[in-house]
Short mmCIF file of C-alpha atoms and ligand atoms in Angstrom, two decimals:
data_model
loop_
_atom_site.label_atom_id
_atom_site.label_comp_id
_atom_site.label_asym_id
_atom_site.label_seq_id
_atom_site.Cartn_x
_atom_site.Cartn_y
_atom_site.Cartn_z
CA UNK A 1 15.41 -17.28 -11.38
CA UNK A 2 16.04 -13.75 -11.99
CA UNK A 3 18.71 -11.67 -10.33
CA UNK A 4 16.93 -9.19 -8.46
CA UNK A 5 17.97 -5.44 -9.72
CA UNK A 6 20.53 -3.36 -7.04
CA UNK A 7 19.23 0.06 -5.44
CA UNK A 8 21.49 2.64 -4.18
CA UNK A 9 19.64 4.83 -1.67
CA UNK A 10 21.31 7.44 1.44
CA UNK A 11 19.69 5.68 4.51
CA UNK A 12 18.58 2.17 5.82
CA UNK A 13 16.36 2.03 8.85
CA UNK A 14 15.45 -1.58 9.91
CA UNK A 15 13.13 -1.66 12.70
CA UNK A 16 10.87 -4.47 14.98
CA UNK A 17 7.45 -2.84 13.49
CA UNK A 18 6.73 0.01 11.26
CA UNK A 19 2.99 1.94 11.56
CA UNK A 20 2.78 3.16 8.21
CA UNK A 21 -0.66 4.67 8.68
CA UNK A 22 -1.67 3.70 4.98
CA UNK A 23 -3.44 1.07 4.41
CA UNK A 24 -5.38 1.98 7.95
CA UNK A 25 -4.72 -0.30 10.62
CA UNK A 26 -1.68 -1.73 9.14
CA UNK A 27 1.33 -2.92 12.04
CA UNK A 28 4.27 -4.43 9.56
CA UNK A 29 7.20 -6.35 11.32
CA UNK A 30 10.68 -6.60 10.43
CA UNK A 31 10.76 -4.03 7.94
CA UNK A 32 13.51 -1.87 6.33
CA UNK A 33 12.23 1.83 5.75
CA UNK A 34 14.68 3.44 2.90
CA UNK A 35 15.20 7.18 2.23
CA UNK A 36 17.23 8.68 -0.36
CA UNK A 37 17.62 12.66 -0.51
CA UNK A 38 14.30 14.40 0.92
CA UNK A 39 11.99 11.27 0.21
CA UNK A 40 11.33 7.94 1.01
CA UNK A 41 12.26 5.13 -1.08
CA UNK A 42 10.31 1.66 0.17
CA UNK A 43 8.72 0.42 2.97
CA UNK A 44 9.87 -3.67 2.83
CA UNK A 45 11.14 -6.63 4.93
CA UNK A 46 14.34 -6.79 6.16
CA UNK A 47 15.06 -9.61 3.78
CA UNK A 48 13.93 -8.03 0.53
CA UNK A 49 15.86 -4.71 1.26
CA UNK A 50 18.73 -6.85 1.45
CA UNK A 51 18.46 -8.27 -2.18
CA UNK A 52 17.50 -5.14 -3.26
CA UNK A 53 19.50 -2.01 -1.75
CA UNK A 54 23.12 -0.60 -1.32
CA UNK A 55 22.57 2.37 1.46
CA UNK A 56 25.06 4.78 2.49
CA UNK A 57 24.39 4.11 5.86
CA UNK A 58 22.20 1.12 7.98
CA UNK A 59 20.55 2.40 11.67
CA UNK A 60 19.32 -0.70 12.95
CA UNK A 61 16.71 -0.01 15.53
CA UNK A 62 15.77 -3.67 17.47
CA UNK A 63 12.81 -2.94 19.24
CA UNK A 64 11.37 0.26 18.35
CA UNK A 65 8.31 0.93 16.07
CA UNK A 66 9.10 3.07 13.31
CA UNK A 67 5.80 5.62 11.97
CA UNK A 68 5.32 9.07 9.86
CA UNK A 69 5.97 12.44 12.61
CA UNK A 70 3.44 13.75 14.61
CA UNK A 71 1.47 16.72 13.09
CA UNK A 72 1.04 19.39 16.12
CA UNK A 73 -1.67 21.57 14.10
CA UNK A 74 -1.86 24.25 17.11
CA UNK A 75 0.05 26.38 19.28
CA UNK A 76 1.92 28.91 20.17
CA UNK A 77 5.72 28.32 20.19
CA UNK A 78 6.85 31.39 22.09
CA UNK A 79 4.56 30.63 25.05
CA UNK A 80 6.65 27.90 26.30
CA UNK A 81 8.39 30.27 27.98
CA UNK A 82 5.17 31.14 29.86
CA UNK A 83 4.51 27.51 30.76
CA UNK A 84 3.51 27.48 34.50
CA UNK A 85 2.76 31.48 34.68
CA UNK A 86 -0.65 31.48 35.33
CA UNK A 87 -2.31 27.72 36.14
CA UNK A 88 -5.81 27.15 37.39
CA UNK A 89 -7.70 29.76 35.57
CA UNK A 90 -10.65 30.11 32.97
CA UNK A 91 -9.47 31.11 29.68
CA UNK A 92 -10.72 35.23 29.26
CA UNK A 93 -9.17 35.39 32.94
CA UNK A 94 -6.20 33.83 32.24
CA UNK A 95 -6.13 36.37 28.77
CA UNK A 96 -7.35 38.95 30.39
CA UNK A 97 -5.67 39.48 33.99
CA UNK A 98 -2.21 36.87 33.43
CA UNK A 99 -0.95 36.70 29.67
CA UNK A 100 -1.91 39.32 27.71
CA UNK A 101 -0.42 41.61 30.07
CA UNK A 102 2.75 39.69 30.56
CA UNK A 103 2.81 39.93 26.76
CA UNK A 104 2.56 43.11 26.72
CA UNK A 105 5.76 43.33 28.42
CA UNK A 106 7.54 40.85 27.47
CA UNK A 107 6.50 39.95 23.86
CA UNK A 108 9.73 41.07 21.45
CA UNK A 109 11.60 39.27 18.44
CA UNK A 110 13.99 38.00 20.98
CA UNK A 111 11.54 36.52 23.31
CA UNK A 112 10.32 34.73 20.20
CA UNK A 113 12.74 33.66 18.79
CA UNK A 114 13.78 31.95 22.52
CA UNK A 115 10.52 30.66 23.00
CA UNK A 116 9.88 29.43 20.09
CA UNK A 117 12.78 27.39 20.19
CA UNK A 118 12.54 25.72 23.48
CA UNK A 119 9.20 24.62 21.69
CA UNK A 120 10.83 23.23 18.83
CA UNK A 121 13.79 20.94 21.21
CA UNK A 122 10.06 20.05 23.40
CA UNK A 123 8.53 18.82 20.27
CA UNK A 124 11.19 17.10 18.40
CA UNK A 125 12.00 15.51 21.16
CA UNK A 126 9.16 13.91 22.04
CA UNK A 127 7.80 13.05 18.05
CA UNK A 128 6.67 16.28 16.11
CA UNK A 129 8.08 17.10 13.15
CA UNK A 130 5.68 19.32 11.88
CA UNK A 131 3.86 22.15 13.21
CA UNK A 132 1.63 24.76 13.36
CA UNK A 133 1.75 28.39 15.49
CA UNK A 134 -0.12 31.30 15.70
CA UNK A 135 2.09 34.14 17.23
CA UNK A 136 3.38 38.00 17.53
CA UNK A 137 6.77 38.51 14.72
CA UNK A 138 6.01 35.24 12.88
CA UNK A 139 8.48 35.61 10.49
CA UNK A 140 11.13 35.40 13.85
CA UNK A 141 9.64 31.69 14.33
CA UNK A 142 9.46 31.06 10.25
CA UNK A 143 13.54 31.85 10.37
CA UNK A 144 14.03 29.46 13.57
CA UNK A 145 11.99 26.58 12.42
CA UNK A 146 13.88 27.11 9.39
CA UNK A 147 17.15 27.05 10.56
CA UNK A 148 16.75 24.44 12.53
CA UNK A 149 14.76 22.00 9.99
CA UNK A 150 11.43 21.23 11.20
CA UNK A 151 8.00 21.73 8.93
CA UNK A 152 5.96 24.43 10.08
CA UNK A 153 2.96 26.21 9.40
CA UNK A 154 3.06 29.40 10.18
CA UNK A 155 0.07 31.70 10.87
CA UNK A 156 0.29 35.91 11.42
CA UNK A 157 -2.11 36.85 13.86
CA UNK A 158 -4.75 39.27 13.14
CA UNK A 159 -6.68 41.38 15.62
CA UNK A 160 -8.37 44.38 16.09
CA UNK A 161 -6.00 45.59 19.00
CA UNK A 162 -2.51 46.46 18.89
CA UNK A 163 0.14 44.53 20.43
CA UNK A 164 3.79 44.07 19.90
CA UNK A 165 3.68 43.20 16.10
CA UNK A 166 1.71 45.45 14.87
CA UNK A 167 -0.56 48.64 15.64
CA UNK A 168 -4.12 47.15 14.14
CA UNK A 169 -5.37 44.94 11.41
CA UNK A 170 -4.08 47.06 8.73
CA UNK A 171 -0.74 46.36 9.98
CA UNK A 172 -1.07 42.72 10.31
CA UNK A 173 -2.45 42.19 7.33
CA UNK A 174 0.40 44.55 5.55
CA UNK A 175 3.00 42.52 7.14
CA UNK A 176 1.20 39.08 7.11
CA UNK A 177 0.91 39.63 3.25
CA UNK A 178 4.92 40.05 3.59
CA UNK A 179 5.01 36.91 5.37
CA UNK A 180 3.07 34.83 2.44
CA UNK A 181 5.33 35.66 -0.03
CA UNK A 182 8.60 35.96 1.63
CA UNK A 183 8.14 31.82 2.17
CA UNK A 184 5.42 30.30 -0.35
CA UNK A 185 7.08 27.73 -2.25
CA UNK A 186 9.40 27.10 0.58
CA UNK A 187 10.48 23.50 1.86
CA UNK A 188 9.71 23.62 5.27
CA UNK A 189 7.92 26.32 6.02
CA UNK A 190 3.93 26.66 5.02
CA UNK A 191 2.88 30.48 5.91
CA UNK A 192 -1.01 31.46 6.43
CA UNK A 193 -3.34 33.47 8.06
CA UNK A 194 -4.15 33.69 12.01
CA UNK A 195 -7.79 35.88 12.81
CA UNK A 196 -7.58 34.79 16.78
CA UNK A 197 -11.07 34.38 17.69
CA UNK A 198 -14.43 35.54 16.65
CA UNK A 199 -14.44 38.26 19.78
CA UNK A 200 -11.16 39.31 19.05
CA UNK A 201 -11.37 40.51 14.82
CA UNK A 202 -14.40 42.33 13.78
CA UNK A 203 -15.99 41.74 10.50
CA UNK A 204 -14.15 44.43 8.37
CA UNK A 205 -10.29 42.68 8.89
CA UNK A 206 -11.68 38.86 8.71
CA UNK A 207 -13.56 39.36 5.48
CA UNK A 208 -10.07 41.13 4.00
CA UNK A 209 -8.25 38.20 5.35
CA UNK A 210 -10.29 35.51 3.57
CA UNK A 211 -9.18 37.78 0.80
CA UNK A 212 -5.96 37.58 1.37
CA UNK A 213 -5.74 33.33 1.67
CA UNK A 214 -7.97 33.34 -1.45
CA UNK A 215 -5.36 35.27 -3.48
CA UNK A 216 -2.40 33.61 -2.53
CA UNK A 217 -4.08 29.94 -1.12
CA UNK A 218 -2.88 30.66 2.92
CA UNK A 219 -4.88 28.63 5.05
CA UNK A 220 -6.85 30.16 7.54
CA UNK A 221 -6.42 29.22 11.46
CA UNK A 222 -9.10 30.31 13.96
CA UNK A 223 -9.72 29.75 17.74
CA UNK A 224 -13.55 29.04 17.07
CA UNK A 225 -16.52 28.25 20.03
CA UNK A 226 -13.45 27.54 22.44
CA UNK A 227 -15.94 28.25 25.16
CA UNK A 228 -19.82 28.70 26.09
CA UNK A 229 -18.83 32.21 27.02
CA UNK A 230 -17.19 33.53 24.03
CA UNK A 231 -21.05 31.43 22.48
CA UNK A 232 -23.45 33.70 24.77
CA UNK A 233 -21.35 36.82 23.70
CA UNK A 234 -22.08 36.87 20.21
CA UNK A 235 -25.47 35.87 20.73
CA UNK A 236 -25.47 38.68 22.55
CA UNK A 237 -23.37 40.87 20.42
CA UNK A 238 -24.43 39.96 16.91
CA UNK A 239 -27.38 37.87 17.36
CA UNK A 240 -25.38 34.80 15.78
CA UNK A 241 -23.20 32.32 17.26
CA UNK A 242 -19.94 32.56 15.85
CA UNK A 243 -20.11 29.50 13.47
CA UNK A 244 -23.10 31.34 11.77
CA UNK A 245 -21.39 34.52 11.83
CA UNK A 246 -18.25 33.30 10.24
CA UNK A 247 -20.11 30.97 7.61
CA UNK A 248 -22.03 34.09 6.29
CA UNK A 249 -18.97 35.78 5.72
CA UNK A 250 -17.52 33.45 3.83
CA UNK A 251 -15.13 31.93 5.77
CA UNK A 252 -15.96 28.70 6.70
CA UNK A 253 -14.27 26.30 3.87
CA UNK A 254 -11.98 23.87 3.20
CA UNK A 255 -8.88 26.01 3.27
CA UNK A 256 -10.33 26.98 7.45
CA UNK A 257 -9.08 25.33 10.10
CA UNK A 258 -11.28 25.97 13.49
CA UNK A 259 -9.29 25.47 17.01
CA UNK A 260 -11.39 24.22 19.89
CA UNK A 261 -14.81 23.76 18.83
CA UNK A 262 -15.92 22.54 22.40
CA UNK A 263 -19.72 24.46 21.83
CA UNK A 264 -21.39 22.88 19.06
CA UNK A 265 -25.38 22.71 18.72
CA UNK A 266 -27.26 21.14 15.57
CA UNK A 267 -27.12 24.75 13.11
CA UNK A 268 -23.22 24.42 14.23
CA UNK A 269 -23.72 21.17 12.96
CA UNK A 270 -25.35 21.90 10.08
CA UNK A 271 -23.19 24.73 9.05
CA UNK A 272 -19.55 22.76 9.46
CA UNK A 273 -20.69 19.43 7.66
CA UNK A 274 -19.72 19.76 4.08
CA UNK A 275 -18.83 23.13 4.82
CA UNK A 276 -14.72 21.05 4.42
CA UNK A 277 -13.89 22.48 7.20
CA UNK A 278 -11.08 21.39 9.22
CA UNK A 279 -11.21 20.53 13.12
CA UNK A 280 -7.89 20.86 15.87
CA UNK A 281 -9.23 19.36 18.48
CA UNK A 282 -6.75 20.79 22.18
CA UNK A 283 -8.21 18.48 24.62
CA UNK A 284 -5.85 18.82 27.23
CA UNK A 285 -5.61 22.83 27.07
CA UNK A 286 -9.57 22.99 26.87
CA UNK A 287 -9.32 20.47 30.01
CA UNK A 288 -7.08 22.73 32.25
CA UNK A 289 -8.59 25.81 30.74
CA UNK A 290 -12.50 23.97 31.63
CA UNK A 291 -13.40 25.36 28.88
CA UNK A 292 -15.56 22.72 27.45
CA UNK A 293 -15.24 19.29 25.64
CA UNK A 294 -15.10 19.27 21.28
CA UNK A 295 -17.12 16.05 20.79
CA UNK A 296 -14.82 14.49 18.21
CA UNK A 297 -17.39 11.25 17.58
CA UNK A 298 -20.44 13.67 16.67
CA UNK A 299 -17.64 15.26 13.82
CA UNK A 300 -15.94 12.80 12.43
CA UNK A 301 -19.72 11.18 11.95
CA UNK A 302 -20.53 14.58 9.85
CA UNK A 303 -17.62 13.82 7.81
CA UNK A 304 -15.08 16.46 9.10
CA UNK A 305 -11.99 15.97 9.47
CA UNK A 306 -10.06 15.73 12.80
CA UNK A 307 -7.11 17.02 13.69
CA UNK A 308 -5.11 17.39 16.97
CA UNK A 309 -2.91 20.48 18.64
CA UNK A 310 -1.39 20.78 22.00
CA UNK A 311 -1.99 24.90 22.05
CA UNK A 312 0.56 26.60 24.00
CA UNK A 313 2.95 25.38 26.63
CA UNK A 314 1.04 28.09 28.88
CA UNK A 315 -1.84 26.89 29.12
CA UNK A 316 -1.76 22.38 28.44
CA UNK A 317 1.45 22.35 29.64
CA UNK A 318 3.37 20.42 27.88
CA UNK A 319 3.93 19.84 23.64
CA UNK A 320 3.82 15.80 24.06
CA UNK A 321 1.55 14.88 21.18
CA UNK A 322 1.34 11.37 22.61
CA UNK A 323 0.41 12.25 25.52
CA UNK A 324 -2.37 14.51 23.59
CA UNK A 325 -3.49 12.27 21.89
CA UNK A 326 -4.23 9.13 24.93
CA UNK A 327 -6.47 11.99 26.57
CA UNK A 328 -7.63 12.62 22.98
CA UNK A 329 -8.65 8.81 23.10
CA UNK A 330 -9.50 8.98 26.88
CA UNK A 331 -11.88 11.36 26.54
CA UNK A 332 -13.29 10.33 23.02
CA UNK A 333 -14.57 7.45 24.63
CA UNK A 334 -16.49 9.50 27.33
CA UNK A 335 -17.82 11.63 25.34
CA UNK A 336 -19.25 8.97 22.90
CA UNK A 337 -20.24 7.49 25.67
CA UNK A 338 -18.78 4.48 23.78
CA UNK A 339 -15.28 2.63 24.93
CA UNK A 340 -14.40 1.75 20.93
CA UNK A 341 -14.79 5.22 19.85
CA UNK A 342 -11.34 6.99 19.42
CA UNK A 343 -9.46 3.61 18.88
CA UNK A 344 -5.24 3.86 19.01
CA UNK A 345 -4.97 3.84 15.21
CA UNK A 346 -7.63 6.78 14.81
CA UNK A 347 -5.89 8.61 17.11
CA UNK A 348 -2.81 7.79 15.50
CA UNK A 349 -4.60 9.21 12.10
CA UNK A 350 -5.41 12.49 13.51
CA UNK A 351 -2.12 13.05 14.25
CA UNK A 352 -0.58 12.37 10.98
CA UNK A 353 -2.91 11.91 7.81
CA UNK A 354 -5.67 14.30 9.46
CA UNK A 355 -3.31 17.04 9.80
CA UNK A 356 -1.54 16.73 6.38
CA UNK A 357 -5.02 16.83 5.24
CA UNK A 358 -5.63 20.16 6.96
CA UNK A 359 -2.42 21.13 5.36
CA UNK A 360 -2.89 20.40 2.06
CA UNK A 361 -0.64 17.65 2.03
CA UNK A 362 -1.70 14.96 2.09
CA UNK A 363 -0.12 13.72 -1.19
CA UNK A 364 3.20 14.76 0.87
CA UNK A 365 2.92 13.63 4.37
CA UNK A 366 1.30 12.04 7.44
CA UNK A 367 1.74 8.27 5.81
CA UNK A 368 5.34 5.70 5.33
CA UNK A 369 4.44 5.62 1.58
CA UNK A 370 7.23 5.73 -1.32
CA UNK A 371 7.82 9.10 -2.88
CA UNK A 372 6.36 10.73 0.10
CA UNK A 373 8.70 13.03 1.86
CA UNK A 374 11.09 11.06 4.22
CA UNK A 375 9.50 12.74 7.87
CA UNK A 376 9.54 9.73 9.98
CA UNK A 377 9.70 9.24 13.94
CA UNK A 378 11.39 5.98 15.70
CA UNK A 379 9.29 5.19 19.25
CA UNK A 380 11.42 2.63 21.44
CA UNK A 381 9.22 0.24 22.75
CA UNK A 382 12.23 -1.79 24.71
CA UNK A 383 11.68 0.01 28.24
CA UNK A 384 9.91 -2.23 31.13
CA UNK A 385 6.98 0.68 30.80
CA UNK A 386 6.41 -0.54 27.38
CA UNK A 387 6.12 -4.09 27.71
CA UNK A 388 5.14 -6.87 27.07
CA UNK A 389 3.92 -6.12 23.09
CA UNK A 390 1.08 -7.22 22.05
CA UNK A 391 0.17 -4.02 19.55
CA UNK A 392 2.51 -1.20 19.25
CA UNK A 393 0.09 0.79 18.22
CA UNK A 394 -1.87 0.59 21.23
CA UNK A 395 0.96 0.41 23.27
CA UNK A 396 1.84 4.51 21.07
CA UNK A 397 -1.64 5.84 22.25
CA UNK A 398 -2.53 4.54 25.72
CA UNK A 399 1.11 4.14 27.26
CA UNK A 400 3.64 6.24 26.04
CA UNK A 401 5.05 9.32 26.61
CA UNK A 402 6.70 10.70 23.89
CA UNK A 403 9.89 10.53 25.99
CA UNK A 404 10.67 7.10 24.22
CA UNK A 405 10.65 8.72 20.83
CA UNK A 406 14.69 8.30 20.18
CA UNK A 407 15.28 9.46 16.71
CA UNK A 408 13.66 11.44 13.53
CA UNK A 409 14.40 12.86 10.18
CA UNK A 410 12.41 15.59 8.28
CA UNK A 411 13.06 16.06 4.60
CA UNK A 412 15.36 12.83 5.21
CA UNK A 413 17.48 14.99 7.99
CA UNK A 414 18.20 12.88 10.76
CA UNK A 415 16.89 15.79 13.94
CA UNK A 416 17.06 13.41 16.68
CA UNK A 417 19.67 10.73 17.15
CA UNK A 418 19.64 8.48 19.85
CA UNK A 419 17.47 11.05 22.04
CA UNK A 420 20.08 13.88 21.03
CA UNK A 421 18.83 16.78 19.09
CA UNK A 422 21.27 17.06 16.25
CA UNK A 423 20.69 20.89 15.39
CA UNK A 424 20.14 22.93 18.67
CA UNK A 425 22.49 24.08 20.68
CA UNK A 426 20.55 22.76 24.29
CA UNK A 427 23.14 24.69 27.00
CA UNK A 428 22.91 27.94 25.12
CA UNK A 429 18.98 27.11 24.85
CA UNK A 430 19.00 26.39 28.77
CA UNK A 431 20.58 29.76 29.34
CA UNK A 432 18.72 31.63 27.49
CA UNK A 433 15.34 30.18 28.98
CA UNK A 434 16.63 30.87 33.07
CA UNK A 435 17.64 34.40 32.15
CA UNK A 436 13.72 35.00 30.92
CA UNK A 437 12.42 33.26 33.85
CA UNK A 438 14.65 35.73 35.89
CA UNK A 439 13.26 38.55 34.02
CA UNK A 440 9.56 37.54 33.80
CA UNK A 441 10.13 36.78 37.40
CA UNK A 442 10.97 40.29 38.51
C1 LIG B 501 -2.33 36.37 17.64
S1 LIG B 501 -1.55 35.44 18.73
C2 LIG B 501 -1.59 34.12 19.86
C3 LIG B 501 -2.74 35.01 20.83
O1 LIG B 501 -3.38 33.65 21.13
C4 LIG B 501 -3.41 34.04 22.59
N1 LIG B 501 -3.74 32.64 23.10
C5 LIG B 501 -3.15 31.54 23.56
N2 LIG B 501 -3.67 30.57 24.10
C6 LIG B 501 -5.71 30.61 23.49
C7 LIG B 501 -6.53 30.61 23.67
O2 LIG B 501 -6.48 29.25 23.85
N3 LIG B 501 -7.26 30.74 23.07
C8 LIG B 501 -7.37 32.36 23.00
N4 LIG B 501 -6.23 32.56 22.52
C9 LIG B 501 -5.43 32.12 23.46
C10 LIG B 501 -1.96 34.02 23.06
O3 LIG B 501 -1.79 34.76 24.31
C11 LIG B 501 -1.67 35.13 22.21
O4 LIG B 501 -2.11 36.43 22.47
ZN1 ZN B 502 -4.47 28.86 20.87
#
């Protein structure tokens, strides 16, 4: 018998269950996850880890399931300060009569700093370790995410209309190019381009956005086919459905993330399939604004990569991605008229590996595989509302709330320990949020 080699590493996490996401559908029991620096060193049975690893610290998580950190692929983080401000409205009334006027009055650097931090606190508490943002003052959100240690795709906004961040497309693109230059290659921040929607961005800036994407490799994220009204208005104005218009401009490619996609006909499917474009499903925002339902199974059957997002807290009204997964799985079954559609493991894949793929980071994120970045979470299944446990994946999607998340690590650094955030000063943040509430109310 040969003696085992002893390896040194930083952290050992003992957990009752591990769902590594690769191979698909795997649930491991009594595992040790070993972290070293910013990466996963090993996932192995605890008995084997006893023989082969010596770590600086060991964290015993008895009845927990450990899985990759969740990836929220679409949101407007600073809008958390508008949570509950304008409910029960359809998209265009919500935007034109409530949200855009409110943004005109309140959005500033400090609004974005405080609002995005509030969103990050909620996301971290509920299991999200990577998010995508599309909002004004993206340089502020990028800095807050970086200082907090969250991984984020930061899409600078692009619209025809002037806002507090810029006078029009030229300025948005100039500032956006600076943002890309500043953050490209950063460990945490992935700069990207956020043309708002086909109805707010004309052809010329869309083409300029595509050029910038091709020059820099930055992804494009756009609200697309969110409502039937959007498609009808586009047909009236251009004679084309928005997907056709974008395809003709060259915007539907492997570096494009299409958010919402609730209105899909055969011509859209034809244009999307094979384009390599990614779909960002936002079921709760689509339900709340009565925008429509994304036919996830049909898109999936065409080979499209389906990811998930919450949208902003002003249209959701929370950023709990576990809740979003439950909603996605439930409505996915009804839309497909098939209870087997969107299983718990498929739902988890949307928030992990598929999200990583859309970010072009499938070799770095989205599964607990040695060598990948150490972005992971632990969920405590010992609570009565999660008992008994036959299948932890089932509980994560069908019974869980993000509230059961107790630990997270991003880039190997602890972000949440026993339910407490390590890098956000919550009392200070709560004070600022209440000041914003008073200001917005008055
Ligand atoms: C260009 S910055 C983002 C811009 O988008 C607005 N917004 C928030 N949610 C939605 C949505 O579901 N569809 C379209 N636009 C949305 C937000 O208020 C900002 O103005
Ligand atoms: Zn949105």
